[in-house]
Amino acid sequence: MTNAETITKLNEALNTLIKAYEELQEDNSSLENKIKNLENEVSELKSAKHDLEVHVEELTSTKENLEKNLNEFESHKEEDNSNINSMLGKIESLLNKKVDGSSTSEFKKQDESNVLEIKEEESLLDSIVEESNENKIDDVKSSLYEKVEEITEKKDDESKDNKIDLNRMASLLNGFNR
């Protein structure tokens, strides 16, 4: 082998090494890009995981509050039902006592007599109101009549004071003429 052949073979080997190095460099760059992408995905997944954990905590808290409200509602419902049942029992017992104590015809008679009493009281009140209104009207009329009389008397007095005594004037004039 000659020097020229050795140089050519070394050149070929060097070119092959350079190509292999460039390919490795490209592979390394693509792998670094993949690593960065995967790291970004991992970061996004961690953030999503954290958000989901926070959301789970919120949902758990909401669930606990809803369960608490449901328990309170059920207890209030039970209390209301027992109160309603006791009231209904009392009403039934009162109705049974009244029905046992008197018949329905007696209730009707009592209702009719109550209605008549109410009507009588209303008519009595109406007549009292009418009488008081008439008395007030009479009082107003009499006070107006008195005021009119006072005014006419004052006018009469004023007109008497303002009248000229003709006889007196004549005597005065006669006195001046003499």
mmCIF file of C-alpha atoms in Angstrom:
data_model
loop_
_atom_site.group_PDB
_atom_site.id
_atom_site.type_symbol
_atom_site.label_atom_id
_atom_site.label_comp_id
_atom_site.label_asym_id
_atom_site.label_seq_id
_atom_site.Cartn_x
_atom_site.Cartn_y
_atom_site.Cartn_z
ATOM 1 C CA MET A 1 0.000 0.000 0.000
ATOM 2 C CA THR A 2 1.182 3.254 -0.902
ATOM 3 C CA ASN A 3 0.843 6.491 0.805
ATOM 4 C CA ALA A 4 -1.822 7.654 -1.580
ATOM 5 C CA GLU A 5 -3.901 4.565 -0.958
ATOM 6 C CA THR A 6 -3.477 4.936 2.766
ATOM 7 C CA ILE A 7 -4.514 8.572 2.603
ATOM 8 C CA THR A 8 -7.580 7.682 0.536
ATOM 9 C CA LYS A 9 -8.553 4.950 2.953
ATOM 10 C CA LEU A 10 -8.001 7.297 5.874
ATOM 11 C CA ASN A 11 -10.081 9.960 4.073
ATOM 12 C CA GLU A 12 -12.862 7.461 3.517
ATOM 13 C CA ALA A 13 -12.691 6.371 7.128
ATOM 14 C CA LEU A 14 -12.661 10.010 8.248
ATOM 15 C CA ASN A 15 -15.664 10.796 6.017
ATOM 16 C CA THR A 16 -17.479 7.779 7.436
ATOM 17 C CA LEU A 17 -16.669 8.936 10.961
ATOM 18 C CA ILE A 18 -17.834 12.483 10.161
ATOM 19 C CA LYS A 19 -21.100 11.119 8.701
ATOM 20 C CA ALA A 20 -21.597 8.906 11.725
ATOM 21 C CA TYR A 21 -20.810 11.838 14.027
ATOM 22 C CA GLU A 22 -23.325 14.075 12.159
ATOM 23 C CA GLU A 23 -25.981 11.331 12.354
ATOM 24 C CA LEU A 24 -25.303 10.910 16.069
ATOM 25 C CA GLN A 25 -25.499 14.687 16.492
ATOM 26 C CA GLU A 26 -28.907 14.730 14.727
ATOM 27 C CA ASP A 27 -30.105 11.782 16.813
ATOM 28 C CA ASN A 28 -28.854 13.542 19.949
ATOM 29 C CA SER A 29 -30.697 16.770 19.006
ATOM 30 C CA SER A 30 -33.912 14.889 18.290
ATOM 31 C CA LEU A 31 -33.559 12.997 21.577
ATOM 32 C CA GLU A 32 -32.950 16.261 23.444
ATOM 33 C CA ASN A 33 -36.104 17.697 21.818
ATOM 34 C CA LYS A 34 -38.042 14.578 22.827
ATOM 35 C CA ILE A 35 -36.687 14.898 26.377
ATOM 36 C CA LYS A 36 -37.781 18.555 26.526
ATOM 37 C CA ASN A 37 -41.207 17.633 25.153
ATOM 38 C CA LEU A 38 -41.539 14.815 27.665
ATOM 39 C CA GLU A 39 -40.426 17.105 30.500
ATOM 40 C CA ASN A 40 -43.059 19.652 29.389
ATOM 41 C CA GLU A 41 -45.674 16.910 29.294
ATOM 42 C CA VAL A 42 -44.605 15.733 32.755
ATOM 43 C CA SER A 43 -44.876 19.315 34.024
ATOM 44 C CA GLU A 44 -48.323 19.693 32.444
ATOM 45 C CA LEU A 45 -49.415 16.357 33.893
ATOM 46 C CA LYS A 46 -48.177 17.386 37.351
ATOM 47 C CA SER A 47 -50.093 20.655 37.052
ATOM 48 C CA ALA A 48 -53.205 18.792 35.871
ATOM 49 C CA LYS A 49 -52.764 16.304 38.716
ATOM 50 C CA HIS A 50 -52.525 19.173 41.218
ATOM 51 C CA ASP A 51 -55.617 20.821 39.710
ATOM 52 C CA LEU A 52 -57.478 17.510 39.909
ATOM 53 C CA GLU A 53 -56.416 17.041 43.531
ATOM 54 C CA VAL A 54 -57.689 20.537 44.374
ATOM 55 C CA HIS A 55 -60.913 19.796 42.502
ATOM 56 C CA VAL A 56 -61.275 16.486 44.365
ATOM 57 C CA GLU A 57 -60.815 18.333 47.678
ATOM 58 C CA GLU A 58 -63.448 20.887 46.661
ATOM 59 C CA LEU A 59 -65.834 18.131 45.613
ATOM 60 C CA THR A 60 -65.207 16.286 48.869
ATOM 61 C CA SER A 61 -65.921 19.451 50.840
ATOM 62 C CA THR A 62 -69.057 20.096 48.792
ATOM 63 C CA LYS A 63 -70.171 16.499 49.303
ATOM 64 C CA GLU A 64 -69.665 16.814 53.064
ATOM 65 C CA ASN A 65 -71.642 20.071 53.132
ATOM 66 C CA LEU A 66 -74.432 18.519 51.073
ATOM 67 C CA GLU A 67 -74.545 15.481 53.357
ATOM 68 C CA LYS A 68 -74.675 17.783 56.379
ATOM 69 C CA ASN A 69 -77.484 19.819 54.787
ATOM 70 C CA LEU A 70 -79.312 16.612 53.881
ATOM 71 C CA ASN A 71 -79.047 15.352 57.459
ATOM 72 C CA GLU A 72 -80.317 18.694 58.783
ATOM 73 C CA PHE A 73 -83.144 18.659 56.253
ATOM 74 C CA GLU A 74 -84.112 15.125 57.223
ATOM 75 C CA SER A 75 -84.062 15.984 60.928
ATOM 76 C CA HIS A 76 -86.171 19.096 60.303
ATOM 77 C CA LYS A 77 -88.484 17.049 58.121
ATOM 78 C CA GLU A 78 -88.905 14.486 60.893
ATOM 79 C CA GLU A 79 -89.535 17.249 63.447
ATOM 80 C CA ASP A 80 -92.051 18.918 61.127
ATOM 81 C CA ASN A 81 -93.790 15.604 60.492
ATOM 82 C CA SER A 82 -94.033 14.891 64.209
ATOM 83 C CA ASN A 83 -95.296 18.439 64.872
ATOM 84 C CA ILE A 84 -97.855 18.133 62.092
ATOM 85 C CA ASN A 85 -98.955 14.732 63.341
ATOM 86 C CA SER A 86 -99.337 16.028 66.895
ATOM 87 C CA MET A 87 -101.301 19.052 65.640
ATOM 88 C CA LEU A 88 -103.525 16.826 63.546
ATOM 89 C CA GLY A 89 -104.073 14.583 66.552
ATOM 90 C CA LYS A 90 -105.020 17.573 68.698
ATOM 91 C CA ILE A 91 -107.359 18.889 66.006
ATOM 92 C CA GLU A 92 -108.985 15.480 65.646
ATOM 93 C CA SER A 93 -109.407 15.182 69.401
ATOM 94 C CA LEU A 94 -110.924 18.683 69.573
ATOM 95 C CA LEU A 95 -113.254 17.896 66.699
ATOM 96 C CA ASN A 96 -114.232 14.614 68.300
ATOM 97 C CA LYS A 97 -114.967 16.375 71.603
ATOM 98 C CA LYS A 98 -117.115 19.008 69.916
ATOM 99 C CA VAL A 99 -118.944 16.485 67.778
ATOM 100 C CA ASP A 100 -119.511 14.218 70.762
ATOM 101 C CA GLY A 101 -120.690 17.128 72.926
ATOM 102 C CA SER A 102 -123.257 18.514 70.493
ATOM 103 C CA SER A 103 -124.871 17.597 67.257
ATOM 104 C CA THR A 104 -124.335 19.316 63.943
ATOM 105 C CA SER A 105 -127.836 20.805 64.011
ATOM 106 C CA GLU A 106 -126.941 22.561 67.249
ATOM 107 C CA PHE A 107 -123.846 23.938 65.524
ATOM 108 C CA LYS A 108 -126.032 25.255 62.697
ATOM 109 C CA LYS A 109 -128.439 26.865 65.169
ATOM 110 C CA GLN A 110 -125.557 28.473 67.018
ATOM 111 C CA ASP A 111 -124.106 29.744 63.751
ATOM 112 C CA GLU A 112 -127.475 31.193 62.696
ATOM 113 C CA SER A 113 -127.967 32.884 66.062
ATOM 114 C CA ASN A 114 -124.422 34.251 65.911
ATOM 115 C CA VAL A 115 -125.106 35.646 62.438
ATOM 116 C CA LEU A 116 -128.325 37.278 63.651
ATOM 117 C CA GLU A 117 -126.543 38.785 66.649
ATOM 118 C CA ILE A 118 -123.828 40.155 64.402
ATOM 119 C CA LYS A 119 -126.409 41.681 62.036
ATOM 120 C CA GLU A 120 -128.247 43.274 64.965
ATOM 121 C CA GLU A 121 -125.018 44.704 66.326
ATOM 122 C CA GLU A 122 -124.133 46.070 62.886
ATOM 123 C CA SER A 123 -127.516 47.776 62.505
ATOM 124 C CA LEU A 124 -127.230 49.202 66.037
ATOM 125 C CA LEU A 125 -123.770 50.555 65.257
ATOM 126 C CA ASP A 126 -125.047 52.037 61.986
ATOM 127 C CA SER A 127 -127.880 53.827 63.775
ATOM 128 C CA ILE A 128 -125.480 55.157 66.431
ATOM 129 C CA VAL A 129 -123.159 56.446 63.732
ATOM 130 C CA GLU A 130 -126.080 58.088 61.888
ATOM 131 C CA GLU A 131 -127.308 59.753 65.098
ATOM 132 C CA SER A 132 -123.857 61.066 65.927
ATOM 133 C CA ASN A 133 -123.513 62.389 62.380
ATOM 134 C CA GLU A 134 -126.934 64.095 62.621
ATOM 135 C CA ASN A 135 -125.978 65.625 65.992
ATOM 136 C CA LYS A 136 -122.760 66.927 64.519
ATOM 137 C CA ILE A 137 -124.620 68.409 61.559
ATOM 138 C CA ASP A 138 -127.122 70.098 63.907
ATOM 139 C CA ASP A 139 -124.271 71.494 66.012
ATOM 140 C CA VAL A 140 -122.540 72.857 62.934
ATOM 141 C CA LYS A 141 -125.796 74.401 61.669
ATOM 142 C CA SER A 142 -126.502 76.105 64.977
ATOM 143 C CA SER A 143 -122.962 77.453 65.300
ATOM 144 C CA LEU A 144 -123.131 78.785 61.740
ATOM 145 C CA TYR A 145 -126.497 80.399 62.440
ATOM 146 C CA GLU A 146 -125.069 82.067 65.565
ATOM 147 C CA LYS A 147 -122.077 83.372 63.650
ATOM 148 C CA VAL A 148 -124.314 84.766 60.896
ATOM 149 C CA GLU A 149 -126.430 86.525 63.525
ATOM 150 C CA GLU A 150 -123.329 87.990 65.176
ATOM 151 C CA ILE A 151 -122.053 89.261 61.857
ATOM 152 C CA THR A 152 -125.392 90.814 60.940
ATOM 153 C CA GLU A 153 -125.610 92.475 64.374
ATOM 154 C CA LYS A 154 -122.134 93.913 63.941
ATOM 155 C CA LYS A 155 -123.060 95.214 60.505
ATOM 156 C CA ASP A 156 -126.234 96.759 61.903
ATOM 157 C CA ASP A 157 -124.239 98.435 64.684
ATOM 158 C CA GLU A 158 -121.694 99.716 62.202
ATOM 159 C CA SER A 159 -124.385 100.994 59.883
ATOM 160 C CA LYS A 160 -126.074 102.817 62.816
ATOM 161 C CA ASP A 161 -122.775 104.429 63.720
ATOM 162 C CA ASN A 162 -122.156 105.435 60.141
ATOM 163 C CA LYS A 163 -125.621 106.970 59.550
ATOM 164 C CA ILE A 164 -125.729 110.741 59.424
ATOM 165 C CA ASP A 165 -128.214 112.310 61.776
ATOM 166 C CA LEU A 166 -130.031 114.677 59.406
ATOM 167 C CA ASN A 167 -131.821 116.586 62.148
ATOM 168 C CA ARG A 168 -128.613 117.269 63.939
ATOM 169 C CA MET A 169 -126.966 118.394 60.716
ATOM 170 C CA ALA A 170 -129.880 120.719 59.994
ATOM 171 C CA SER A 171 -129.665 122.329 63.419
ATOM 172 C CA LEU A 172 -125.933 122.763 63.029
ATOM 173 C CA LEU A 173 -126.391 124.369 59.637
ATOM 174 C CA ASN A 174 -129.090 126.611 61.001
ATOM 175 C CA GLY A 175 -126.736 127.658 63.747
ATOM 176 C CA PHE A 176 -124.113 128.664 61.236
ATOM 177 C CA ASN A 177 -126.635 130.542 59.147
ATOM 178 C CA ARG A 178 -127.832 132.801 61.985
#
